[in-house]
Tab-separated table of C-alpha atoms in Angstrom:
chain	number	residue	atom	x	y	z
X	1	UNK	CA	-110.989	-30.862	173.024
X	2	UNK	CA	-109.043	-31.015	169.884
X	3	UNK	CA	-105.637	-30.205	171.274
X	4	UNK	CA	-106.483	-33.350	174.048
X	5	UNK	CA	-106.725	-35.834	171.252
X	6	UNK	CA	-103.382	-35.202	169.697
X	7	UNK	CA	-101.814	-34.460	172.726
X	8	UNK	CA	-102.557	-37.503	173.568
X	9	UNK	CA	-101.803	-39.205	169.792
X	10	UNK	CA	-98.370	-37.292	170.207
X	11	UNK	CA	-97.786	-39.187	173.905
X	12	UNK	CA	-98.436	-41.832	172.291
X	13	UNK	CA	-95.914	-41.726	169.067
X	14	UNK	CA	-93.477	-39.947	171.211
X	15	UNK	CA	-93.389	-43.530	172.848
X	16	UNK	CA	-93.001	-45.840	170.070
X	17	UNK	CA	-90.145	-43.120	168.268
X	18	UNK	CA	-87.957	-44.228	171.573
X	19	UNK	CA	-89.104	-48.264	171.332
X	20	UNK	CA	-85.804	-50.841	169.982
X	21	UNK	CA	-86.554	-53.558	167.623
X	22	UNK	CA	-83.562	-55.363	169.559
X	23	UNK	CA	-83.457	-58.267	166.950
X	24	UNK	CA	-79.880	-57.388	165.216
X	25	UNK	CA	-78.608	-57.066	168.391
X	26	UNK	CA	-78.842	-61.012	168.725
X	27	UNK	CA	-79.332	-61.839	165.055
X	28	UNK	CA	-75.423	-63.084	165.341
X	29	UNK	CA	-76.462	-65.937	166.633
X	30	UNK	CA	-78.608	-66.476	163.290
X	31	UNK	CA	-77.115	-68.753	160.618
X	32	UNK	CA	-76.483	-67.143	157.701
X	33	UNK	CA	-76.664	-62.896	159.913
X	34	UNK	CA	-73.659	-61.034	161.468
X	35	UNK	CA	-75.767	-59.109	163.590
X	36	UNK	CA	-73.075	-56.717	165.417
X	37	UNK	CA	-71.125	-59.685	166.768
X	38	UNK	CA	-72.719	-59.437	170.479
X	39	UNK	CA	-71.622	-56.571	170.632
X	40	UNK	CA	-74.312	-54.744	172.621
X	41	UNK	CA	-75.762	-57.987	174.195
X	42	UNK	CA	-71.892	-57.625	175.632
X	43	UNK	CA	-71.431	-54.585	176.985
X	44	UNK	CA	-74.754	-54.709	178.596
X	45	UNK	CA	-73.313	-58.186	180.387
X	46	UNK	CA	-69.945	-56.716	180.798
X	47	UNK	CA	-71.209	-53.792	183.017
X	48	UNK	CA	-74.312	-55.861	184.763
X	49	UNK	CA	-71.743	-56.648	187.920
X	50	UNK	CA	-68.347	-55.237	189.066
X	51	UNK	CA	-66.659	-57.550	192.233
X	52	UNK	CA	-66.683	-55.928	195.094
X	53	UNK	CA	-64.402	-58.474	196.399
X	54	UNK	CA	-62.028	-61.117	195.372
X	55	UNK	CA	-61.735	-63.549	198.072
X	56	UNK	CA	-59.867	-66.113	195.557
X	57	UNK	CA	-56.764	-64.359	196.164
X	58	UNK	CA	-57.160	-65.143	200.026
X	59	UNK	CA	-58.685	-68.032	200.565
X	60	UNK	CA	-59.542	-70.528	197.263
X	61	UNK	CA	-62.468	-72.031	198.901
X	62	UNK	CA	-63.871	-68.526	198.846
X	63	UNK	CA	-66.308	-67.099	196.421
X	64	UNK	CA	-66.128	-63.377	195.224
X	65	UNK	CA	-68.553	-61.296	196.025
X	66	UNK	CA	-70.564	-59.206	193.236
X	67	UNK	CA	-73.198	-56.351	193.683
X	68	UNK	CA	-75.276	-54.681	190.804
X	69	UNK	CA	-72.933	-51.727	188.754
X	70	UNK	CA	-74.644	-48.765	189.047
X	71	UNK	CA	-76.099	-48.339	185.054
X	72	UNK	CA	-77.438	-52.174	186.664
X	73	UNK	CA	-78.961	-50.412	189.195
X	74	UNK	CA	-80.183	-47.028	187.158
X	75	UNK	CA	-80.730	-48.466	184.123
X	76	UNK	CA	-78.547	-46.132	182.804
X	77	UNK	CA	-76.685	-47.870	180.265
X	78	UNK	CA	-74.727	-44.014	179.032
X	79	UNK	CA	-72.004	-46.647	176.351
X	80	UNK	CA	-75.058	-48.078	174.387
X	81	UNK	CA	-77.681	-46.142	171.995
X	82	UNK	CA	-79.946	-44.362	173.142
X	83	UNK	CA	-82.818	-46.450	171.557
X	84	UNK	CA	-81.764	-48.796	173.623
X	85	UNK	CA	-81.216	-47.330	177.117
X	86	UNK	CA	-84.805	-45.888	176.925
X	87	UNK	CA	-85.874	-49.418	176.482
X	88	UNK	CA	-83.713	-51.195	179.858
X	89	UNK	CA	-85.311	-50.383	183.540
X	90	UNK	CA	-82.914	-50.773	186.304
X	91	UNK	CA	-82.395	-54.336	187.554
X	92	UNK	CA	-83.489	-56.261	189.511
X	93	UNK	CA	-80.971	-58.543	191.556
X	94	UNK	CA	-81.896	-61.822	192.251
X	95	UNK	CA	-78.874	-64.839	194.512
X	96	UNK	CA	-80.047	-68.872	195.282
X	97	UNK	CA	-80.215	-69.313	198.631
X	98	UNK	CA	-76.346	-70.199	198.993
X	99	UNK	CA	-75.099	-67.137	197.418
X	100	UNK	CA	-73.905	-69.298	194.447
X	101	UNK	CA	-76.313	-67.697	191.617
X	102	UNK	CA	-76.856	-64.485	191.652
X	103	UNK	CA	-79.192	-63.472	188.535
X	104	UNK	CA	-79.738	-59.698	187.113
X	105	UNK	CA	-83.927	-58.766	185.435
X	106	UNK	CA	-83.937	-56.074	183.096
X	107	UNK	CA	-87.937	-54.978	183.074
X	108	UNK	CA	-87.902	-54.214	179.586
X	109	UNK	CA	-90.568	-51.118	178.689
X	110	UNK	CA	-91.342	-51.684	174.335
X	111	UNK	CA	-88.848	-53.500	173.344
X	112	UNK	CA	-89.284	-55.848	170.656
X	113	UNK	CA	-87.175	-58.758	169.344
X	114	UNK	CA	-87.982	-60.232	166.026
X	115	UNK	CA	-91.760	-58.708	166.089
X	116	UNK	CA	-92.656	-59.122	169.771
X	117	UNK	CA	-92.628	-57.841	172.454
X	118	UNK	CA	-90.041	-58.681	174.822
X	119	UNK	CA	-90.364	-58.447	179.034
X	120	UNK	CA	-87.404	-58.609	180.422
X	121	UNK	CA	-83.919	-59.678	179.887
X	122	UNK	CA	-82.216	-61.828	182.376
X	123	UNK	CA	-77.819	-62.177	182.947
X	124	UNK	CA	-77.043	-65.181	185.315
X	125	UNK	CA	-73.679	-65.913	186.949
X	126	UNK	CA	-73.143	-69.501	187.742
X	127	UNK	CA	-69.716	-70.626	189.993
X	128	UNK	CA	-67.131	-69.254	190.092
X	129	UNK	CA	-64.542	-71.576	188.833
X	130	UNK	CA	-66.593	-72.123	185.212
X	131	UNK	CA	-67.484	-69.335	184.255
X	132	UNK	CA	-70.540	-70.804	183.352
X	133	UNK	CA	-72.870	-67.047	183.009
X	134	UNK	CA	-76.307	-66.613	180.880
X	135	UNK	CA	-78.174	-64.860	179.420
X	136	UNK	CA	-81.745	-65.581	178.343
X	137	UNK	CA	-84.536	-62.852	176.757
X	138	UNK	CA	-87.906	-63.277	178.132
X	139	UNK	CA	-91.249	-62.645	175.669
X	140	UNK	CA	-94.474	-60.858	176.926
X	141	UNK	CA	-97.297	-64.390	177.227
X	142	UNK	CA	-97.371	-64.863	172.830
X	143	UNK	CA	-99.319	-67.433	171.391
X	144	UNK	CA	-98.769	-71.108	170.212
X	145	UNK	CA	-99.012	-70.569	167.429
X	146	UNK	CA	-95.536	-67.244	167.661
X	147	UNK	CA	-93.704	-70.299	169.367
X	148	UNK	CA	-94.363	-72.225	166.549
X	149	UNK	CA	-92.990	-69.929	164.161
X	150	UNK	CA	-90.209	-68.405	166.171
X	151	UNK	CA	-88.964	-71.975	166.168
X	152	UNK	CA	-89.653	-72.501	162.659
X	153	UNK	CA	-88.313	-69.488	161.196
X	154	UNK	CA	-85.134	-68.564	163.449
X	155	UNK	CA	-82.446	-70.899	162.537
X	156	UNK	CA	-79.493	-70.475	164.880
X	157	UNK	CA	-75.201	-71.285	164.377
X	158	UNK	CA	-73.937	-74.395	166.310
X	159	UNK	CA	-71.150	-74.960	168.060
X	160	UNK	CA	-68.074	-75.022	165.644
X	161	UNK	CA	-65.454	-76.627	167.973
X	162	UNK	CA	-66.635	-78.973	171.551
X	163	UNK	CA	-67.749	-76.016	173.094
X	164	UNK	CA	-69.852	-75.626	176.808
X	165	UNK	CA	-72.139	-78.228	175.347
X	166	UNK	CA	-70.374	-80.088	172.502
X	167	UNK	CA	-69.964	-79.623	169.406
X	168	UNK	CA	-72.711	-78.627	166.721
X	169	UNK	CA	-75.362	-77.640	169.112
X	170	UNK	CA	-76.841	-74.679	168.994
X	171	UNK	CA	-75.272	-70.531	170.244
X	172	UNK	CA	-79.578	-70.302	171.062
X	173	UNK	CA	-82.779	-71.662	171.638
X	174	UNK	CA	-86.303	-70.510	171.694
X	175	UNK	CA	-87.309	-72.254	174.995
X	176	UNK	CA	-91.143	-72.648	177.084
X	177	UNK	CA	-91.138	-72.668	180.871
X	178	UNK	CA	-93.295	-71.722	183.240
X	179	UNK	CA	-95.724	-70.515	180.170
X	180	UNK	CA	-93.274	-68.472	179.195
X	181	UNK	CA	-90.708	-68.431	176.052
X	182	UNK	CA	-87.417	-67.880	176.083
X	183	UNK	CA	-84.112	-66.852	174.088
X	184	UNK	CA	-81.756	-68.168	175.730
X	185	UNK	CA	-78.101	-67.506	174.982
X	186	UNK	CA	-75.756	-71.111	175.310
X	187	UNK	CA	-72.660	-69.452	176.665
X	188	UNK	CA	-70.159	-69.804	179.747
X	189	UNK	CA	-70.051	-73.243	180.662
């Protein structure tokens, strides 16, 4: 009986050892912080999709065709640290009806951000001509007070130039949609 209890405790501790706090990966977006300059998230985004045909060279009206990369399909990103890698499950891909919008959703296990549990990361490609891309983290359900605390305590840097969203617009923001809280990165336009 005693060894069974110790075994169960050991399993719980092992799972927690592999849980990663992703706050450091997002801190480069915050005012007064540098973080990793977005290297971790950039690595995930650059290794999510691979272009399988470039029909744009043959016909400028045709969109290139993308598929999930092997790393995205397996959830095994060899180029990121093991703590983060262990949080990521294989991505699921979604297209809109016109195939002009492609999204990969990475379910997460044991991941936290700003001390709150994360459910998934989503990375999407919009129109190819305008390089419209986006990335957001979806939190697991949280209270209204937790959401308000996030908005109050985390302040994001603003665009320095007249970027996609306009000068002095935040690089990221917390949004509440469909009963979930998302941290949306304002990248690409």
